[in-house]
Amino acid sequence: MNAFVARLLLFVFAGLVSLSAFAHKASDAYVLLQQPTALAPIKATLAIALRDLDGVFDTLDANDDRALSFAEIRAALPEMERWASQGVQMRCGANSLALIWRYEALEQRSDGVFVRLAASSAASCDIRQSVSLRYTLMQDIDADHRAVISWSWAQTDTAQVGQRQGSAAIKPSDAWQLLESKNEAGTPKSSSAVSTLKSFVMLGIAHIGSGADHIAFIICLVLTLALSRASEWKKLLITITAFTIGHSITLISATLGWVGSPLWVEPVIALSIAASAAFNLIKPRLPRLQSPLYGAALAGMFGMVHGLGFSGAMTEAQLPAGALLWALAGFNIGVEMGQLLIIAAWSLVYWVAHRWAGYGRWMVQGGSVALILLGMYWFLERLGVLG
Amino acid sequence: MKNLQLSLIGLIICCSGWAQVKELRITNDDAVIEKLGARVKKPATPADLAAAVRQAIHLARQTADPRYLGQAQALIGTMWSSPAASYEIATLQATIEQSRHEFAQARLTLQSALAKPTTSNAQAWLTLATIERVQGNYAAAAKACQSITDLQAQAYAQACQLETQSLLGQWDVAREGFSALMRALRLPDQQAWLLSLLAENEERAGNADAALKHYALSLSLDNDGYTALAYADALLRQNQALLTLNALQNQPSSDAVLIRKAQAYKMRGDAKFAGIADELNSRFAAAALRESNTLGHAREQALHALYVQGNAKVALAFAQKNLTLQKEPMDWLIAVQSAIQSGQTGEKAKLLAAAAQTGLKDTRLK
């Protein structure tokens, strides 16, 4: 193959590939800035990948075997510390804060092993003034390098308790860069567990509130209850508890990866609406079905299927490993709250409409027929028979 | 609603990224802490620059490690987007941009490259044709292929044209053309490349068995990463989980490779699925920390949602986002599959119509 064709071929090949950008991941360093109490000095850590350091220090892999031993890394640490100290500088208002970096630990991240350095400025920092960073590491070595900066400032305002947090990914530059978060929370966050809980509660409510199928199913469960009588509220409690237990079991199992979310889930959710509505029509004619346990069994069984449906929203949220329990608890609470809101809304409808003579015929029976039709329509649509 | 959910996801990923760090306690001096990839030779003279950049791009492709692309750009340094850059350097820049899915920028860079003096402009036209094909602009792709005047590159110009024709549904023409080229270009990697084009042609034509044979033969001649992924996708469509795992055995563990492995393990009910799913989840969380614009990663995000998380609704949202950037058959297939699995038949019909609008013909799209 002549040189031209060889060169061309490389390119034809390179061109064909849609090289998955960020296949492993481009080069990142992680900077964490923390201020434990207001006006205190700032503590900083910098984590940088050994693979990046290999590009900076030709002598890091001293024996050139393309494997870094602990001894090789330790030998290069003084040089790395000097390099970091001239490459990461911080300013609080007009005051420069000298950061002297010292080796702290090695850490495993999804993208390889990183060296973590730590520094603490002697001077205090008033974060009401602007905080800026001058980050020049890796500038000439990797154009895709970014410093992912996360910060957590103590609130100076006595009326507010807790930390103010933010993060940003910045490009190395000789210029001073102001730390402004793309997603800094205006309100203080007391802990990430609580914020996880909150955001998943919202996700849970949003999920059930935006799913017409879940709403329709809950209406099916409560449609026949005569809520003006106290005994009926007990039935309501039993039914809803059964539904909750059912969907909690599968939601938790699916989130923890014990069970998958098979293809039949969405059609069966549709079917569950038709089946429960049909049960509502049949029940008054068969005395044996009067026990609330039948309704509860149905609610529990179909609850398990709906739980698998809910789990979709959970898995899409790529659960934080450390806060998994909080996320699960939050999402489940959110789903419960959404469910209670639907029941409350239905109770209002009932309260207004139940005195009407045609209520039983038109609302309960007619509504059940409508729900059967709706459930069947969704079922066929989800099977791909319609549309 | 979708936006709210996606932004919530973003928030959660962002705030959980720090959790995925494990401190290592090492006492043994000889312990190997990290394996390093090949080093890009630093150019000694400006004349060596193009060779070094080419080596970096080659390594990025071979190892699926995008760090090499950042290094390639740093090597180009001040010549990046500079009017003073040569045709060769500008074309290399466009290749880097294309690899990062920065197609609009790559197109501009290629236009500037094509205005520069050179003995052969075949490479710039070929790269431009690839970008146009990836984005579903088949007329523009055909025009770029036709613009190659270099006689030495005629075989590549023909392949370029045939590939576009194949996408437009002229499968018989493409099959004959590729077969003729295989008689002319006899080197193993040339044969492997043409076989992979033939395989893709057969897949679109609906001859899955022939496609699988071509892919397997191609990979036996050259274990190319792109072909291995295409082969894995074809096998997954035939529910051949074990063969999929074998096909990906010697591939670097890119996100794309891991996602297919996860799907194959899931199909087999293999417990290894959980481990790969965890790895992918933490990788996606880490990637989300640096990316302000995740468009370049949307195809993998869609596949991740579809295969790993089993969430077709989210997969469809990512797949549709991805389609604003790239429109290869694969991209349409992911979107259509997500629409089918999430029961959104209306969306599916819209997708099929939009695919047909580009002129793309593919029997798998139905």
Coordinates of C-alpha atoms in Angstrom, one line a residue, chain A residues 10-331:
Chain A
L10 CA -6.7 5.7 8.1
F11 CA -8.9 8.7 7.4
V12 CA -11.6 6.9 5.6
F13 CA -11.8 4.7 8.7
A14 CA -11.6 7.5 11.1
G15 CA -14.3 9.2 9.2
L16 CA -16.6 6.3 9.2
V17 CA -16.5 6.0 12.8
S18 CA -18.8 8.2 14.8
L19 CA -16.3 7.9 17.6
S20 CA -18.4 7.8 20.6
A21 CA -17.4 11.2 22.1
F22 CA -16.6 10.8 25.8
A23 CA -16.3 7.1 25.2
H24 CA -14.4 6.6 28.4
K25 CA -14.5 10.2 29.2
A26 CA -12.4 13.2 28.4
S27 CA -9.9 14.5 30.9
D28 CA -11.4 16.0 34.1
A29 CA -9.9 17.2 37.4
Y30 CA -12.1 17.6 40.4
V31 CA -11.7 20.6 42.7
L32 CA -13.7 20.7 45.9
L33 CA -13.8 24.0 48.0
Q34 CA -15.3 24.0 51.4
Q35 CA -15.8 26.5 54.1
P36 CA -16.9 24.9 57.3
T37 CA -18.0 28.0 59.1
A38 CA -18.6 31.6 58.0
L39 CA -15.5 33.7 57.3
A40 CA -13.3 30.7 58.0
P41 CA -10.4 29.8 55.7
I42 CA -11.2 27.6 52.7
K43 CA -10.3 24.0 52.5
A44 CA -9.6 22.7 49.0
T45 CA -8.9 19.4 47.4
L46 CA -7.8 18.7 43.9
A47 CA -8.1 15.3 42.3
I48 CA -6.2 14.7 39.0
A49 CA -6.0 11.5 37.0
L50 CA -2.7 9.6 36.9
R51 CA -3.3 9.3 33.1
D52 CA -3.3 13.1 32.9
L53 CA -0.2 13.4 35.1
D54 CA 1.6 11.0 32.7
G55 CA 1.1 13.6 30.0
V56 CA 2.6 16.3 32.2
F57 CA 5.6 14.5 33.7
D58 CA 7.6 12.6 31.2
T59 CA 9.5 10.9 34.1
L60 CA 6.4 9.8 36.1
D61 CA 6.5 6.3 34.5
A62 CA 10.2 6.2 35.4
N63 CA 10.9 2.7 34.0
D64 CA 8.7 3.3 31.0
D65 CA 6.7 0.1 31.3
R66 CA 3.4 2.0 30.9
A67 CA 2.3 0.8 34.4
L68 CA 2.5 3.1 37.4
S69 CA 3.7 1.6 40.6
F70 CA 3.1 3.2 44.0
A71 CA 6.8 3.9 44.2
E72 CA 6.9 5.7 40.9
I73 CA 3.9 7.9 42.0
R74 CA 5.5 8.7 45.4
A75 CA 8.8 9.7 43.8
A76 CA 7.0 12.2 41.6
L77 CA 4.8 13.7 44.4
P78 CA 7.0 16.7 45.3
E79 CA 7.0 17.7 41.6
M80 CA 3.2 17.3 41.3
E81 CA 2.7 19.4 44.4
R82 CA 4.8 22.3 43.0
W83 CA 3.0 22.0 39.6
A84 CA -0.5 22.2 41.3
S85 CA 0.6 25.1 43.4
Q86 CA 1.5 27.2 40.4
G87 CA -1.5 26.0 38.4
V88 CA -4.4 26.6 40.8
Q89 CA -4.8 29.9 42.6
M90 CA -7.7 31.4 44.3
R91 CA -8.9 34.9 45.1
C92 CA -11.5 36.1 47.6
G93 CA -12.6 39.6 46.6
A94 CA -9.3 41.3 46.0
N95 CA -7.3 39.0 48.4
S96 CA -5.2 36.3 46.9
L97 CA -5.3 33.1 48.9
A98 CA -2.1 31.2 48.6
L99 CA -2.9 27.5 48.1
I100 CA -0.1 25.2 48.9
W101 CA -1.0 21.7 47.7
R102 CA 0.0 18.6 49.6
Y103 CA -0.6 15.0 48.7
E104 CA -3.5 13.5 50.6
A105 CA -4.5 10.2 49.0
L106 CA -5.1 8.1 45.9
E107 CA -8.7 7.6 44.9
Q108 CA -10.5 5.3 42.4
R109 CA -13.0 7.0 40.2
S110 CA -15.0 5.7 37.3
D111 CA -12.4 7.1 35.0
G112 CA -9.3 5.7 36.7
V113 CA -7.0 6.4 39.6
F114 CA -6.6 10.0 40.7
V115 CA -4.1 11.7 43.0
R116 CA -5.8 13.8 45.5
L117 CA -4.0 16.9 46.8
A118 CA -5.2 19.1 49.6
A119 CA -4.6 22.7 50.4
S120 CA -5.9 25.1 53.0
S121 CA -5.5 28.9 52.8
A122 CA -4.2 30.6 55.8
A123 CA -6.4 33.7 55.2
S124 CA -10.1 33.8 55.9
C125 CA -12.5 34.3 53.1
D126 CA -15.7 36.3 53.0
I127 CA -17.8 34.6 50.4
R128 CA -20.1 37.6 50.1
Q129 CA -17.3 39.0 48.0
S130 CA -16.7 37.3 44.7
V131 CA -14.6 34.1 44.7
S132 CA -12.5 33.4 41.6
L133 CA -10.1 30.8 40.5
R134 CA -7.2 30.8 38.1
Y135 CA -6.8 27.3 36.8
T136 CA -4.1 26.6 34.2
L137 CA -3.3 22.9 34.7
M138 CA -3.2 20.7 31.6
Q139 CA -3.7 23.7 29.3
D140 CA -1.0 22.8 26.8
I141 CA -1.5 19.1 27.1
D142 CA -5.2 18.3 26.6
A143 CA -7.5 20.8 25.0
D144 CA -10.5 19.0 26.4
H145 CA -9.4 19.1 30.0
R146 CA -11.9 20.6 32.4
A147 CA -11.9 21.4 36.1
V148 CA -15.1 20.3 37.7
I149 CA -15.4 22.7 40.7
S150 CA -17.8 22.1 43.5
W151 CA -18.1 24.4 46.4
S152 CA -19.9 24.6 49.6
W153 CA -19.9 27.9 51.5
A154 CA -21.1 28.5 55.0
Q155 CA -23.9 31.1 55.1
T156 CA -22.7 34.4 56.5
D157 CA -26.3 35.7 57.0
T158 CA -27.3 34.7 60.4
A159 CA -30.9 34.3 59.3
Q160 CA -29.9 31.4 57.1
V161 CA -28.5 28.2 58.3
G162 CA -26.6 25.6 56.4
Q163 CA -24.4 25.7 53.3
R164 CA -24.7 27.3 50.0
Q165 CA -23.5 24.9 47.3
G166 CA -22.7 25.1 43.7
S167 CA -20.7 23.6 40.9
A168 CA -19.3 24.5 37.5
A169 CA -17.0 22.9 34.9
I170 CA -14.3 25.4 33.8
K171 CA -11.8 25.4 31.0
P172 CA -8.2 26.0 32.0
S173 CA -7.2 29.6 31.3
D174 CA -4.7 32.2 32.4
A175 CA -7.6 34.5 33.2
W176 CA -9.3 34.6 36.6
Q177 CA -12.6 32.9 36.5
L178 CA -15.5 33.8 38.7
L179 CA -17.1 30.9 40.5
E180 CA -20.7 31.0 39.3
S181 CA -22.7 28.0 39.3
K182 CA -25.0 26.9 36.5
N183 CA -27.1 25.3 39.1
E184 CA -26.3 27.0 42.4
A185 CA -29.2 26.7 44.7
G186 CA -30.4 30.0 46.0
T187 CA -31.8 28.5 49.1
P188 CA -29.5 26.8 51.6
K189 CA -29.3 23.1 51.5
S190 CA -28.8 21.5 54.8
S191 CA -27.8 18.1 53.4
S192 CA -27.8 16.2 50.2
A193 CA -29.9 13.4 51.8
V194 CA -32.7 15.9 52.4
S195 CA -32.4 17.4 49.0
T196 CA -32.4 14.0 47.4
L197 CA -35.5 13.1 49.4
K198 CA -37.2 16.4 48.3
S199 CA -36.4 16.0 44.6
F200 CA -37.7 12.4 44.6
V201 CA -40.9 13.3 46.4
M202 CA -41.5 15.8 43.6
L203 CA -40.6 13.3 41.0
G204 CA -43.0 10.8 42.6
I205 CA -45.9 13.3 42.7
A206 CA -45.1 14.5 39.1
H207 CA -45.0 10.9 37.9
I208 CA -48.4 9.8 39.3
G209 CA -49.9 13.2 38.4
S210 CA -48.8 13.1 34.8
G211 CA -49.9 9.5 34.3
A212 CA -53.5 9.4 33.2
D213 CA -53.4 5.6 33.5
H214 CA -52.4 5.6 37.1
I215 CA -55.1 8.2 37.9
A216 CA -57.7 6.2 36.1
F217 CA -56.8 3.1 38.0
I218 CA -57.1 4.9 41.4
I219 CA -60.5 6.2 40.3
C220 CA -61.5 2.6 39.6
L221 CA -60.5 1.6 43.1
V222 CA -62.6 4.3 44.8
L223 CA -65.4 4.6 42.3
T224 CA -68.0 2.3 44.0
L225 CA -67.3 3.5 47.6
A226 CA -70.1 5.5 49.2
L227 CA -67.8 7.9 51.0
S228 CA -70.6 9.5 53.0
R229 CA -70.5 6.4 55.3
A230 CA -67.7 5.9 57.8
S231 CA -67.5 2.1 57.1
E232 CA -66.7 2.9 53.5
W233 CA -63.6 4.9 54.5
K234 CA -62.3 1.7 56.2
K235 CA -62.7 -0.1 52.8
L236 CA -60.9 2.8 51.1
L237 CA -58.1 2.5 53.6
I238 CA -57.8 -1.2 53.0
T239 CA -57.9 -0.9 49.3
I240 CA -55.4 1.9 49.1
T241 CA -53.1 0.2 51.6
A242 CA -53.1 -3.0 49.4
F243 CA -52.3 -0.9 46.3
T244 CA -49.5 0.8 48.2
I245 CA -48.0 -2.4 49.5
G246 CA -48.3 -3.9 46.0
H247 CA -46.5 -1.1 44.1
S248 CA -44.0 -0.6 46.9
I249 CA -42.8 -4.2 46.6
T250 CA -42.2 -4.0 42.9
L251 CA -40.9 -0.5 42.9
I252 CA -38.3 -1.3 45.5
S253 CA -37.4 -4.6 43.8
A254 CA -37.0 -2.9 40.4
T255 CA -35.0 0.0 41.7
L256 CA -32.6 -2.3 43.4
G257 CA -32.3 -4.3 40.2
W258 CA -33.9 -7.5 41.5
V259 CA -36.5 -7.5 38.8
G260 CA -36.6 -5.9 35.4
S261 CA -39.4 -3.9 33.9
P262 CA -40.7 -6.3 31.2
L263 CA -42.4 -5.2 28.0
W264 CA -45.8 -6.3 29.1
V265 CA -46.0 -3.8 32.0
E266 CA -47.5 -0.9 30.1
P267 CA -50.2 -3.0 28.3
V268 CA -51.1 -4.8 31.6
I269 CA -51.4 -1.4 33.4
A270 CA -54.0 -0.5 30.8
L271 CA -55.7 -3.9 31.2
S272 CA -55.8 -3.4 35.0
I273 CA -58.0 -0.4 34.6
A274 CA -60.5 -2.3 32.4
A275 CA -60.4 -5.3 34.8
S276 CA -61.0 -3.2 37.9
A277 CA -63.8 -1.3 36.3
A278 CA -65.4 -4.6 35.2
F279 CA -65.0 -5.8 38.8
N280 CA -66.9 -2.7 40.0
L281 CA -69.8 -3.6 37.7
I282 CA -69.9 -7.3 38.6
K283 CA -69.4 -6.9 42.4
P284 CA -73.0 -5.7 43.3
R285 CA -74.4 -8.7 41.5
L286 CA -72.3 -11.3 43.3
P287 CA -72.8 -11.3 47.1
R288 CA -69.7 -13.5 47.6
L289 CA -67.5 -10.6 46.3
Q290 CA -68.8 -8.2 48.9
S291 CA -65.8 -8.7 51.3
P292 CA -63.3 -5.8 50.9
L293 CA -60.6 -8.4 50.8
Y294 CA -61.4 -9.1 47.1
G295 CA -61.0 -5.5 46.2
A296 CA -57.9 -5.4 48.2
A297 CA -56.4 -8.5 46.5
L298 CA -57.1 -6.9 43.1
A299 CA -55.6 -3.6 44.2
G300 CA -52.5 -5.3 45.6
M301 CA -52.0 -7.5 42.6
F302 CA -52.4 -4.7 40.0
G303 CA -50.4 -2.5 42.4
M304 CA -47.4 -4.7 41.8
V305 CA -47.8 -4.1 38.0
H306 CA -48.1 -0.3 38.5
G307 CA -45.0 -0.4 40.7
L308 CA -43.0 -1.8 37.8
G309 CA -44.4 1.1 35.8
F310 CA -43.4 3.6 38.5
S311 CA -39.9 2.2 38.6
G312 CA -39.2 3.5 35.1
A313 CA -39.2 7.1 36.5
M314 CA -36.9 6.0 39.3
T315 CA -34.3 4.2 37.1
E316 CA -34.3 7.1 34.7
A317 CA -33.1 9.3 37.5
Q318 CA -29.8 7.3 37.8
L319 CA -29.9 6.9 41.5
P320 CA -27.1 8.3 43.6
A321 CA -25.5 5.2 45.2
G322 CA -25.1 6.8 48.7
A323 CA -28.6 8.3 48.8
L324 CA -30.5 5.3 47.4
L325 CA -32.7 4.8 50.4
W326 CA -33.5 8.5 50.6
A327 CA -34.4 8.5 46.9
L328 CA -36.6 5.4 47.2
A329 CA -38.3 6.7 50.3
G330 CA -38.8 10.1 48.7
F331 CA -40.2 8.7 45.5

